[in-house]
Coordinates of C-alpha atoms in Angstrom, one line a residue:
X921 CA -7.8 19.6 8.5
X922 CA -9.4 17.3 5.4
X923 CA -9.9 20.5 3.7
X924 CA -6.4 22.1 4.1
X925 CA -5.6 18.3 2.7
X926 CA -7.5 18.3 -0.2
X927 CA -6.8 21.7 -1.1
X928 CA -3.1 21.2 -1.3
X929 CA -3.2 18.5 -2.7
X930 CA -5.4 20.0 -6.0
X931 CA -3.1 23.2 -5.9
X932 CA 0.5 21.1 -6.3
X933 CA -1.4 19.4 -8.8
X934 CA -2.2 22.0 -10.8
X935 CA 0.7 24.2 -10.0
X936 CA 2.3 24.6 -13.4
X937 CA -0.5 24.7 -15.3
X938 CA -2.1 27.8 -14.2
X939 CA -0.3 30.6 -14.1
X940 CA -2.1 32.3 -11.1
X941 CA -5.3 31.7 -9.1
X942 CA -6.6 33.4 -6.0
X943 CA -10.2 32.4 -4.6
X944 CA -11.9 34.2 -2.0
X945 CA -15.3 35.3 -0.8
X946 CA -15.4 38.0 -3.5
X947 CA -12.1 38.1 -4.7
X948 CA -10.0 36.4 -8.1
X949 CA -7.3 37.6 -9.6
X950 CA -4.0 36.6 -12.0
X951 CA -1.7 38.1 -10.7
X952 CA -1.2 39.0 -7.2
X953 CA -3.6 39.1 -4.9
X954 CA -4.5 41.6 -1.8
X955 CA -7.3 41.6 1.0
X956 CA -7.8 45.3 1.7
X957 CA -8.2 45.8 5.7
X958 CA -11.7 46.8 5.6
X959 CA -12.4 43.3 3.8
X960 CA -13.4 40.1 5.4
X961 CA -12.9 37.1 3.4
X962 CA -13.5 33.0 4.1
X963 CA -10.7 31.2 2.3
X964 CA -7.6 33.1 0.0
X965 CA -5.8 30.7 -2.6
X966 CA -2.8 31.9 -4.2
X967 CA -1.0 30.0 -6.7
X968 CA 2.1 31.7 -9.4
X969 CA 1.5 35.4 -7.5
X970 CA 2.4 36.9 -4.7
X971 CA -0.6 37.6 -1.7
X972 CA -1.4 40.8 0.5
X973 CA -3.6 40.5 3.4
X974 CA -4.1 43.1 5.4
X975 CA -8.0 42.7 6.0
X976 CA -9.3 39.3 7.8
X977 CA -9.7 35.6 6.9
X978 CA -11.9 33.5 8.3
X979 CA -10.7 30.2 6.6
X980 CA -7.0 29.2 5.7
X981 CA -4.4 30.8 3.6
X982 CA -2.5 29.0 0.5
X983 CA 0.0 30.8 -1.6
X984 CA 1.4 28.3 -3.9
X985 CA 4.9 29.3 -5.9
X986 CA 4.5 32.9 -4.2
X987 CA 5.3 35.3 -1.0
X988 CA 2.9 36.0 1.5
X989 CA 2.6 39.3 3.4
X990 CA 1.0 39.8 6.6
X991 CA -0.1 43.6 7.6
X992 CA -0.3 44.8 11.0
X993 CA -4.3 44.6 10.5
X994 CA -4.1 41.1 9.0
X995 CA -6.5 38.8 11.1
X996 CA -6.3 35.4 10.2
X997 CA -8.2 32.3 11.9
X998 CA -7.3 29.2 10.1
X999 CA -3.7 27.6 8.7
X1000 CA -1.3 29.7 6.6
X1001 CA 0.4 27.4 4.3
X1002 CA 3.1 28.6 2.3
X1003 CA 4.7 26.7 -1.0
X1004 CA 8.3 28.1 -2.9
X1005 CA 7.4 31.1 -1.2
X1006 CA 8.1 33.2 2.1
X1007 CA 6.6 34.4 4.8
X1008 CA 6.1 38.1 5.9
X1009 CA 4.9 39.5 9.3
X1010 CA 4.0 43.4 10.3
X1011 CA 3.8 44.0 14.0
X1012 CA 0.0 43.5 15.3
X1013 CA -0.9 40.4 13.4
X1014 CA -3.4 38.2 14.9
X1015 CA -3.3 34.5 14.0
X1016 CA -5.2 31.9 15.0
X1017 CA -3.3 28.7 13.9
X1018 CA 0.0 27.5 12.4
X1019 CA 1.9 28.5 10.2
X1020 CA 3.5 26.1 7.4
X1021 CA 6.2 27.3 5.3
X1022 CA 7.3 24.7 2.2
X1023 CA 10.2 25.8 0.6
X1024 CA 11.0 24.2 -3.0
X1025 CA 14.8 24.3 -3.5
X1026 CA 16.6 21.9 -4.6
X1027 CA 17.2 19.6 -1.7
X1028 CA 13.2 19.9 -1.3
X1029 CA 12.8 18.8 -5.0
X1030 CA 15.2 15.8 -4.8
X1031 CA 13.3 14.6 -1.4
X1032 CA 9.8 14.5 -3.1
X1033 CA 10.8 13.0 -6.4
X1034 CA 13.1 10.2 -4.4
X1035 CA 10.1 9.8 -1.6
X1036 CA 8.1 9.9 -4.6
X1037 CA 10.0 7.0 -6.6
X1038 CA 10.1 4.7 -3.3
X1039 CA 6.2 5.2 -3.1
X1040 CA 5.9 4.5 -6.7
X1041 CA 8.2 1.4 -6.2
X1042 CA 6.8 0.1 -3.3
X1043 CA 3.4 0.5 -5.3
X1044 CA 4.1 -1.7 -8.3
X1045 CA 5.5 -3.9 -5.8
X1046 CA 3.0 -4.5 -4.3
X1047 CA 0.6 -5.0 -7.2
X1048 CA 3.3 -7.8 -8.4
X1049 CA 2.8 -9.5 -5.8
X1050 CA -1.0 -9.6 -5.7
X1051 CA -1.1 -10.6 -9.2
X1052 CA 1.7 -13.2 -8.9
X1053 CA -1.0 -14.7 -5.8
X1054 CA -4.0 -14.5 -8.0
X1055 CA -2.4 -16.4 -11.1
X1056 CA 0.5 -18.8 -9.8
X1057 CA -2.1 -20.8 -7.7
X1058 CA -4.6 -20.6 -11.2
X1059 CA -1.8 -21.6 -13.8
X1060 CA -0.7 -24.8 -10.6
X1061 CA -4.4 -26.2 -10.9
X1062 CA -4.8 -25.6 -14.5
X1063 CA -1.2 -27.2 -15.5
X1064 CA -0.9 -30.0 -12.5
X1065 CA -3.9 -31.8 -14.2
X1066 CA -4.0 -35.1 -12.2
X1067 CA -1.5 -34.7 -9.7
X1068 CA -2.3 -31.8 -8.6
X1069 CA -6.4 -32.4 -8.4
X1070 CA -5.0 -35.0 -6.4
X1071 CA -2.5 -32.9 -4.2
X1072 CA -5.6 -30.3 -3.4
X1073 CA -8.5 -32.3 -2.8
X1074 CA -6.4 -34.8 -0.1
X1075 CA -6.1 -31.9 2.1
X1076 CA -9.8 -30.7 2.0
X1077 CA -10.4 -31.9 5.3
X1078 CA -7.2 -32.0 6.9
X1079 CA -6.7 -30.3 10.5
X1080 CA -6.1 -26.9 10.5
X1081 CA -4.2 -26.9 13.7
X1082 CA -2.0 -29.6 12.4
X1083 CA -0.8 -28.0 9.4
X1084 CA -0.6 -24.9 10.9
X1085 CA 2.0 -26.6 13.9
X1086 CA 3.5 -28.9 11.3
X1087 CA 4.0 -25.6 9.4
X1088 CA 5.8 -23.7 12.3
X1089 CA 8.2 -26.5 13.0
X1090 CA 8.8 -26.8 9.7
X1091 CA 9.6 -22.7 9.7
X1092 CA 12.0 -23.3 12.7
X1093 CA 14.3 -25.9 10.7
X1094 CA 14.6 -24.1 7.5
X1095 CA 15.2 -20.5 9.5
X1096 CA 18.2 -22.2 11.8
X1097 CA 19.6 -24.1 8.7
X1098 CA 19.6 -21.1 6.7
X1099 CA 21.5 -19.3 9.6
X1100 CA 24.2 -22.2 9.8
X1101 CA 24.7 -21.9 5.5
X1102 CA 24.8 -17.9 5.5
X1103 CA 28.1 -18.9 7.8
X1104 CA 30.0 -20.7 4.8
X1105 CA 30.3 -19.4 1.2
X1106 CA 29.9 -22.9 0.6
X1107 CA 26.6 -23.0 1.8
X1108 CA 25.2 -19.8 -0.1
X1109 CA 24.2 -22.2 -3.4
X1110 CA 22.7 -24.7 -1.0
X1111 CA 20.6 -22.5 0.7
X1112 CA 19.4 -20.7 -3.1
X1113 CA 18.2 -24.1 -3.5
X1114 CA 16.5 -24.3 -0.2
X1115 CA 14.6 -20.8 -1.4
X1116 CA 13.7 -22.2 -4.1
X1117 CA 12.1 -25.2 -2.4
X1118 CA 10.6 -23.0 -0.2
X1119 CA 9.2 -20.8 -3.0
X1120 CA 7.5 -24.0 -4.7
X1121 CA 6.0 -25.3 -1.2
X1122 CA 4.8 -22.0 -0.5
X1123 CA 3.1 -21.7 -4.1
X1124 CA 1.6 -25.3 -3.7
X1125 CA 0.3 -24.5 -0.8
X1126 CA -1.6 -21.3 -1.7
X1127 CA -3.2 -23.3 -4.5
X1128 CA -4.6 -25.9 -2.0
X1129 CA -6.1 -22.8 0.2
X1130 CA -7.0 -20.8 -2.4
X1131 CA -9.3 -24.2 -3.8
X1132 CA -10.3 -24.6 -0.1
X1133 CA -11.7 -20.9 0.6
X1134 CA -13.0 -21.0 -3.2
X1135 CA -14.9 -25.0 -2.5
X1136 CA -16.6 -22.6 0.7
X1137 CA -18.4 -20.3 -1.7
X1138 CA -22.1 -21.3 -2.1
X1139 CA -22.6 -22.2 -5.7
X1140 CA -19.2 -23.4 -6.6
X1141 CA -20.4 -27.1 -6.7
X1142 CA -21.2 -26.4 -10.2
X1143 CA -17.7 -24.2 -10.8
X1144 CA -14.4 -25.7 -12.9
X1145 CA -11.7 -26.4 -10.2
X1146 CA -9.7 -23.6 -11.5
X1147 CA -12.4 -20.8 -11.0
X1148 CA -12.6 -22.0 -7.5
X1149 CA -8.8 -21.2 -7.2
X1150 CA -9.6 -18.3 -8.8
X1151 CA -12.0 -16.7 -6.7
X1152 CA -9.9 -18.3 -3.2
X1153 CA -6.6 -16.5 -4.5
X1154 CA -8.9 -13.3 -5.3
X1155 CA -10.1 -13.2 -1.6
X1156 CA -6.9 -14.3 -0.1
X1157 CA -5.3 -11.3 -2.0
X1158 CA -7.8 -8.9 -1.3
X1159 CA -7.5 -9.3 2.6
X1160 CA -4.0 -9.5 2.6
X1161 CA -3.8 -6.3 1.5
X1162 CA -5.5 -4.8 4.8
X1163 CA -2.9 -2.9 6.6
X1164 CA -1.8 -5.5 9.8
X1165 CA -4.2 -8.1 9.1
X1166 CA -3.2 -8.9 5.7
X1167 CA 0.5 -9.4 7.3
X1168 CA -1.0 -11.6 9.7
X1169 CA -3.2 -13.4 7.5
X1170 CA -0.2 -13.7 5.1
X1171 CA 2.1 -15.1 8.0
X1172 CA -0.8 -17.8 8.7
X1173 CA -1.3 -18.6 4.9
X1174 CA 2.5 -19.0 4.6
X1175 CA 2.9 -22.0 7.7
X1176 CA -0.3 -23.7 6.6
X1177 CA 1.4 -23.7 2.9
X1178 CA 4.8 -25.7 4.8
X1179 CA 2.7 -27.2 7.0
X1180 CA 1.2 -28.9 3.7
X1181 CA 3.7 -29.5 1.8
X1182 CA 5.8 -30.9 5.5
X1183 CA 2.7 -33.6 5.8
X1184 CA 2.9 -34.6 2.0
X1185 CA 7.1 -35.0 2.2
X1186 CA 6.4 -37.2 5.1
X1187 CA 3.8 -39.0 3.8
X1188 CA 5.1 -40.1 0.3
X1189 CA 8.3 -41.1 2.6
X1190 CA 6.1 -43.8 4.6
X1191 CA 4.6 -44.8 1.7
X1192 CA 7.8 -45.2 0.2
X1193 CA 9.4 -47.2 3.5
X1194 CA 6.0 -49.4 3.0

């Protein structure tokens, strides 16, 4: 099955720039292309031409951009897989597998190029993002200067546990408040604001982690404070994109970010009530 993969894959890549291709155990033509039925082949590839098999094929069948006719004395073994093209059947063929017949109108067309665009999309996306976590914690620590050396480096040692529950209640409150504002039109701009917020705590809190995984590397007692974020974000990024795990690790990164940020709000207010 990798190899059917593969080979389609080449062939739509390559399937308008050659005119016409057929590979087989002793055959290669231009133009169309026939397997005699005192002929036994291993693989026939067909692309811009039409194919005629009426001998036997030990391998699969690909006829790119092109009809495919089976005669009665037509043996085939593997997959037949069939591209803009149809396929034909005498009485008396023997086939061992399936049969895949792609046909490249224009419905077809407009599916790929839109499935096409969303996978593009989703793509750059994707890389955004990744960047966006490897430099917004750099440019916070390089920026902050003082205040936010300080803001890191207080929660070096700081419970995970605790930030991680203070993080989750936190997650509740904002998630029922923005519930109750979605309900008013009035409290749409309130709960930008709140996203915002959110988007800030979040970023502050990836640059303390992202110092935190980088301060675990061996060596980086000797590294500037912002190459330490640097190589953190890089390895928070880099696991986050693992299918499943990166969501999870992303979901875990995210409430020990409010959890963070929750203990530093309440802890500037008691200092404040002091």
């Amino acid at each position: 099955m990798r190899k059917l993969t593969y080979t389609i894959c080449f062939f739509m890549l390559f399937m308008l720039l050659i005119p016409g291709m057929a590979s087989a155990k002793s055959i290669f033509e231009h133009q169309n292309t026939t397997v005699p039925a005192v002929q036994t082949v291993d693989d026939v590839y067909v692309i811009g031409g039409d194919a005629d098999v009426y001998g036997q094929v030990q391998g699969i069948v690909v006829v790119i951009n092109g009809n495919l006719h089976l005669g009665s004395t037509a043996k085939i073994t593997g997959v037949i897989v069939v591209i803009g093209g149809k396929v034909d059947q005498d009485p008396g063929v023997a086939l061992g597998d399936d049969i895949y017949d792609i046909s490249l109108d224009n419905a077809t067309q407009n599916s790929f190029l839109i499935g096409g665009g969303l996978v593009l999309s989703l793509w750059v996306l994707q890389l955004a993002g990744n960047l966006l976590m490897v430099l917004v914690p750099v440019l916070i620590r390089a920026l902050g200067k003082k205040k936010i050396i300080a803001f890191t480096e207080r929660y070096q040692r700081e419970s995970v546990g605790r930030l991680l529950y203070a993080g989750f209640l936190s997650g509740l409150v904002i998630a029922a408040l923005s519930a109750l504002l979605l309900v008013t039109v009035i409290g749409i701009p309130i709960l930008i604001l709140i996203l915002l917020a959110l988007l800030v705590a979040l970023a502050m809190g990836m640059t303390v982690i992202s110092y935190r995984i980088g301060d675990m590397i061996k060596g980086s007692e000797q590294m500037p404070d912002w190459l330490k974020v640097l190589i953190g974000a890089s390895i928070l990024t880099a696991f986050s994109s693992i299918p499943l795990i990166g969501w999870i690790l992303l979901l875990v990164a995210g409430l020990l970010s409010l959890g963070i940020c929750t203990q530093w709000i309440a802890g500037n207010r008691k200092r404040k009530k002091a």
